[in-house]
Amino acid sequence: MIRKSLAMALRLTTLVALLSVSPVSLFAQSSQGGLRGVVKDNQGIIPGVAVALVNESNGVTRDTVTNDSGEYSFPAVEPSTYTVKVSLTGFRSFERKGVRIGTQQMVGLDIVMEVGTLQETITVTADAPLIESTNASVGGVIDSAALESIPTAGRSVFLMATLEPTVQASGNAHWNRMQDQV
């Protein structure tokens, strides 16, 4: 009887150990990107600032507030072009249009607020391009206008993938099935 109980306890312990290191911890690739940064002024970081991320193509808005370290984050963002709006009482509101978030791209955008009245808004129309410095992966988005205007043999997704930098085709993608590609 004691041996059966001991054997059952050992099996249960083994099962729990196996489940804790199961494939659940393996993460699949995602087509989404993200945006994060810090909001500060000349004195330092500013916690509690309202930050809005507006999708320019469909108008969908996501809101967040900076944490105690002045940091904000928008994870799991669909690839598109966005407008970032930041506002806090006693500061000029900030707006940056044309922030492009691509596939698997975590864009960093730090914002410096200026003291002002409620009626003043700073709109950034041209700025240095945002560079991905937190991740070494490379991804891209081919929009529908490009897909319609670029001639491709058989509309193969593998041939279209070669339009992105660093992608090299292996084999003949035109005549092979998709599941045969490497």
Short mmCIF file of C-alpha atoms in Angstrom, two decimals:
data_model
loop_
_atom_site.label_atom_id
_atom_site.label_comp_id
_atom_site.label_asym_id
_atom_site.label_seq_id
_atom_site.Cartn_x
_atom_site.Cartn_y
_atom_site.Cartn_z
CA MET A 1 0.00 0.00 0.00
CA ILE A 2 2.80 2.40 0.89
CA ARG A 3 4.64 1.53 -2.34
CA LYS A 4 1.52 2.34 -4.41
CA SER A 5 1.13 5.70 -2.67
CA LEU A 6 4.83 6.46 -3.15
CA ALA A 7 4.67 5.46 -6.82
CA MET A 8 1.56 7.61 -7.33
CA ALA A 9 3.24 10.62 -5.67
CA LEU A 10 6.33 10.14 -7.86
CA ARG A 11 4.17 10.01 -11.01
CA LEU A 12 2.29 13.11 -9.97
CA THR A 13 5.54 14.99 -9.26
CA THR A 14 6.93 13.93 -12.64
CA LEU A 15 3.75 15.06 -14.41
CA VAL A 16 3.88 18.47 -12.72
CA ALA A 17 7.57 18.85 -13.66
CA LEU A 18 6.88 17.94 -17.29
CA LEU A 19 3.97 20.36 -17.55
CA SER A 20 6.05 23.20 -16.14
CA VAL A 21 8.61 22.87 -18.97
CA SER A 22 6.09 22.10 -21.71
CA PRO A 23 5.91 23.84 -25.11
CA VAL A 24 3.70 26.50 -23.53
CA SER A 25 6.90 28.44 -22.92
CA LEU A 26 7.74 28.42 -26.64
CA PHE A 27 6.50 31.59 -28.30
CA ALA A 28 5.29 31.69 -31.88
CA GLN A 29 6.21 34.49 -34.22
CA SER A 30 3.73 37.32 -34.46
CA SER A 31 2.93 39.83 -37.18
CA GLN A 32 2.35 42.55 -34.60
CA GLY A 33 4.73 45.26 -33.45
CA GLY A 34 4.71 47.74 -30.61
CA LEU A 35 5.53 51.23 -29.38
CA ARG A 36 7.21 52.28 -26.15
CA GLY A 37 9.05 55.24 -24.76
CA VAL A 38 9.49 57.74 -21.95
CA VAL A 39 7.70 61.05 -21.40
CA LYS A 40 9.80 63.74 -19.73
CA ASP A 41 10.38 67.47 -19.48
CA ASN A 42 13.49 69.55 -18.77
CA GLN A 43 13.36 68.50 -15.10
CA GLY A 44 13.09 64.75 -15.69
CA ILE A 45 10.45 62.07 -16.11
CA ILE A 46 6.72 62.75 -15.88
CA PRO A 47 4.45 60.02 -14.45
CA GLY A 48 0.69 59.95 -15.08
CA VAL A 49 0.70 61.38 -18.60
CA ALA A 50 -2.11 60.30 -20.97
CA VAL A 51 -0.72 58.79 -24.19
CA ALA A 52 -2.99 57.92 -27.14
CA LEU A 53 -2.09 55.83 -30.18
CA VAL A 54 -4.41 56.47 -33.15
CA ASN A 55 -4.38 54.23 -36.24
CA GLU A 56 -4.40 56.65 -39.19
CA SER A 57 -6.05 54.18 -41.56
CA ASN A 58 -9.12 53.27 -39.48
CA GLY A 59 -9.20 55.76 -36.58
CA VAL A 60 -8.97 53.13 -33.82
CA THR A 61 -7.48 54.63 -30.65
CA ARG A 62 -5.59 52.91 -27.82
CA ASP A 63 -4.89 54.80 -24.59
CA THR A 64 -2.42 54.34 -21.76
CA VAL A 65 -0.87 56.34 -18.94
CA THR A 66 2.83 56.62 -18.10
CA ASN A 67 3.99 54.68 -15.04
CA ASP A 68 6.04 55.99 -12.08
CA SER A 69 9.17 55.90 -14.27
CA GLY A 70 7.51 57.99 -17.01
CA GLU A 71 7.41 54.99 -19.35
CA TYR A 72 4.55 53.99 -21.62
CA SER A 73 4.05 50.92 -23.78
CA PHE A 74 1.68 49.73 -26.50
CA PRO A 75 2.33 46.02 -27.08
CA ALA A 76 0.62 43.91 -29.79
CA VAL A 77 0.07 46.74 -32.30
CA GLU A 78 -1.04 45.87 -35.83
CA PRO A 79 1.41 47.05 -38.54
CA SER A 80 0.24 50.43 -39.83
CA THR A 81 0.89 54.17 -39.60
CA TYR A 82 -0.11 55.85 -36.35
CA THR A 83 -0.46 59.25 -34.69
CA VAL A 84 0.85 59.57 -31.12
CA LYS A 85 -0.91 62.14 -28.92
CA VAL A 86 0.30 63.10 -25.43
CA SER A 87 -1.48 65.47 -23.06
CA LEU A 88 -1.16 66.63 -19.47
CA THR A 89 -2.61 69.65 -17.69
CA GLY A 90 -0.06 72.47 -17.48
CA PHE A 91 1.92 71.23 -20.51
CA ARG A 92 1.55 71.78 -24.22
CA SER A 93 -0.05 68.76 -25.82
CA PHE A 94 2.20 66.79 -28.18
CA GLU A 95 1.23 65.15 -31.47
CA ARG A 96 3.41 63.12 -33.84
CA LYS A 97 1.88 61.87 -37.08
CA GLY A 98 3.26 59.24 -39.43
CA VAL A 99 4.74 56.83 -36.85
CA ARG A 100 5.11 53.63 -38.87
CA ILE A 101 5.05 50.38 -36.91
CA GLY A 102 6.03 47.31 -38.90
CA THR A 103 5.88 43.58 -38.41
CA GLN A 104 7.76 42.46 -35.26
CA GLN A 105 9.06 46.00 -34.78
CA MET A 106 9.17 47.58 -31.32
CA VAL A 107 9.49 51.30 -32.01
CA GLY A 108 11.00 53.55 -29.35
CA LEU A 109 9.66 57.11 -29.15
CA ASP A 110 10.73 59.33 -26.25
CA ILE A 111 8.72 62.53 -25.86
CA VAL A 112 9.83 65.81 -24.29
CA MET A 113 6.93 67.92 -22.97
CA GLU A 114 7.07 71.70 -22.71
CA VAL A 115 5.35 73.84 -20.10
CA GLY A 116 2.44 75.76 -21.62
CA THR A 117 -1.26 76.42 -21.57
CA LEU A 118 -4.10 74.09 -22.45
CA GLN A 119 -4.55 75.70 -25.88
CA GLU A 120 -1.00 75.11 -27.10
CA THR A 121 -0.17 71.99 -29.13
CA ILE A 122 3.16 70.88 -30.53
CA THR A 123 2.79 68.97 -33.78
CA VAL A 124 5.86 67.22 -35.17
CA THR A 125 5.66 67.05 -38.96
CA ALA A 126 9.19 65.95 -39.84
CA ASP A 127 11.68 64.18 -37.66
CA ALA A 128 14.46 61.64 -37.84
CA PRO A 129 13.18 58.19 -38.79
CA LEU A 130 12.49 55.82 -35.93
CA ILE A 131 15.08 53.08 -35.71
CA GLU A 132 14.53 49.67 -34.13
CA SER A 133 17.30 49.35 -31.55
CA THR A 134 15.77 46.79 -29.20
CA ASN A 135 15.47 43.79 -31.52
CA ALA A 136 17.66 42.24 -34.23
CA SER A 137 14.80 40.66 -36.19
CA VAL A 138 13.82 42.14 -39.53
CA GLY A 139 10.31 42.20 -40.98
CA GLY A 140 8.37 44.13 -43.53
CA VAL A 141 4.90 44.92 -44.80
CA ILE A 142 3.92 44.90 -48.45
CA ASP A 143 0.74 46.95 -48.82
CA SER A 144 -2.13 46.19 -51.19
CA ALA A 145 -1.13 48.92 -53.68
CA ALA A 146 2.30 47.33 -54.09
CA LEU A 147 0.80 43.86 -54.42
CA GLU A 148 -1.47 45.05 -57.22
CA SER A 149 1.23 46.93 -59.12
CA ILE A 150 4.18 44.51 -58.86
CA PRO A 151 4.13 41.75 -61.49
CA THR A 152 4.72 38.33 -59.94
CA ALA A 153 4.64 34.88 -61.46
CA GLY A 154 1.64 32.98 -60.12
CA ARG A 155 1.14 35.43 -57.21
CA SER A 156 3.42 33.27 -55.08
CA VAL A 157 3.90 34.51 -51.51
CA PHE A 158 7.43 33.12 -51.60
CA LEU A 159 8.34 35.24 -54.61
CA MET A 160 6.79 38.31 -52.97
CA ALA A 161 8.81 37.67 -49.80
CA THR A 162 11.97 38.27 -51.83
CA LEU A 163 10.91 41.92 -52.20
CA GLU A 164 12.05 42.50 -48.63
CA PRO A 165 15.74 43.18 -47.88
CA THR A 166 17.82 40.19 -46.71
CA VAL A 167 15.35 37.61 -48.10
CA GLN A 168 16.86 35.15 -50.56
CA ALA A 169 14.88 32.51 -52.40
CA SER A 170 16.01 28.90 -52.38
CA GLY A 171 14.79 26.55 -55.08
CA ASN A 172 12.14 27.34 -57.65
CA ALA A 173 9.20 28.85 -55.77
CA HIS A 174 7.10 29.04 -58.93
CA TRP A 175 6.75 25.31 -59.50
CA ASN A 176 6.86 23.89 -55.96
CA ARG A 177 4.05 23.60 -53.47
CA MET A 178 4.10 26.03 -50.54
CA GLN A 179 4.67 23.30 -47.98
CA ASP A 180 7.80 22.19 -49.90
CA GLN A 181 9.55 25.57 -49.48
CA VAL A 182 12.32 26.11 -46.96
#
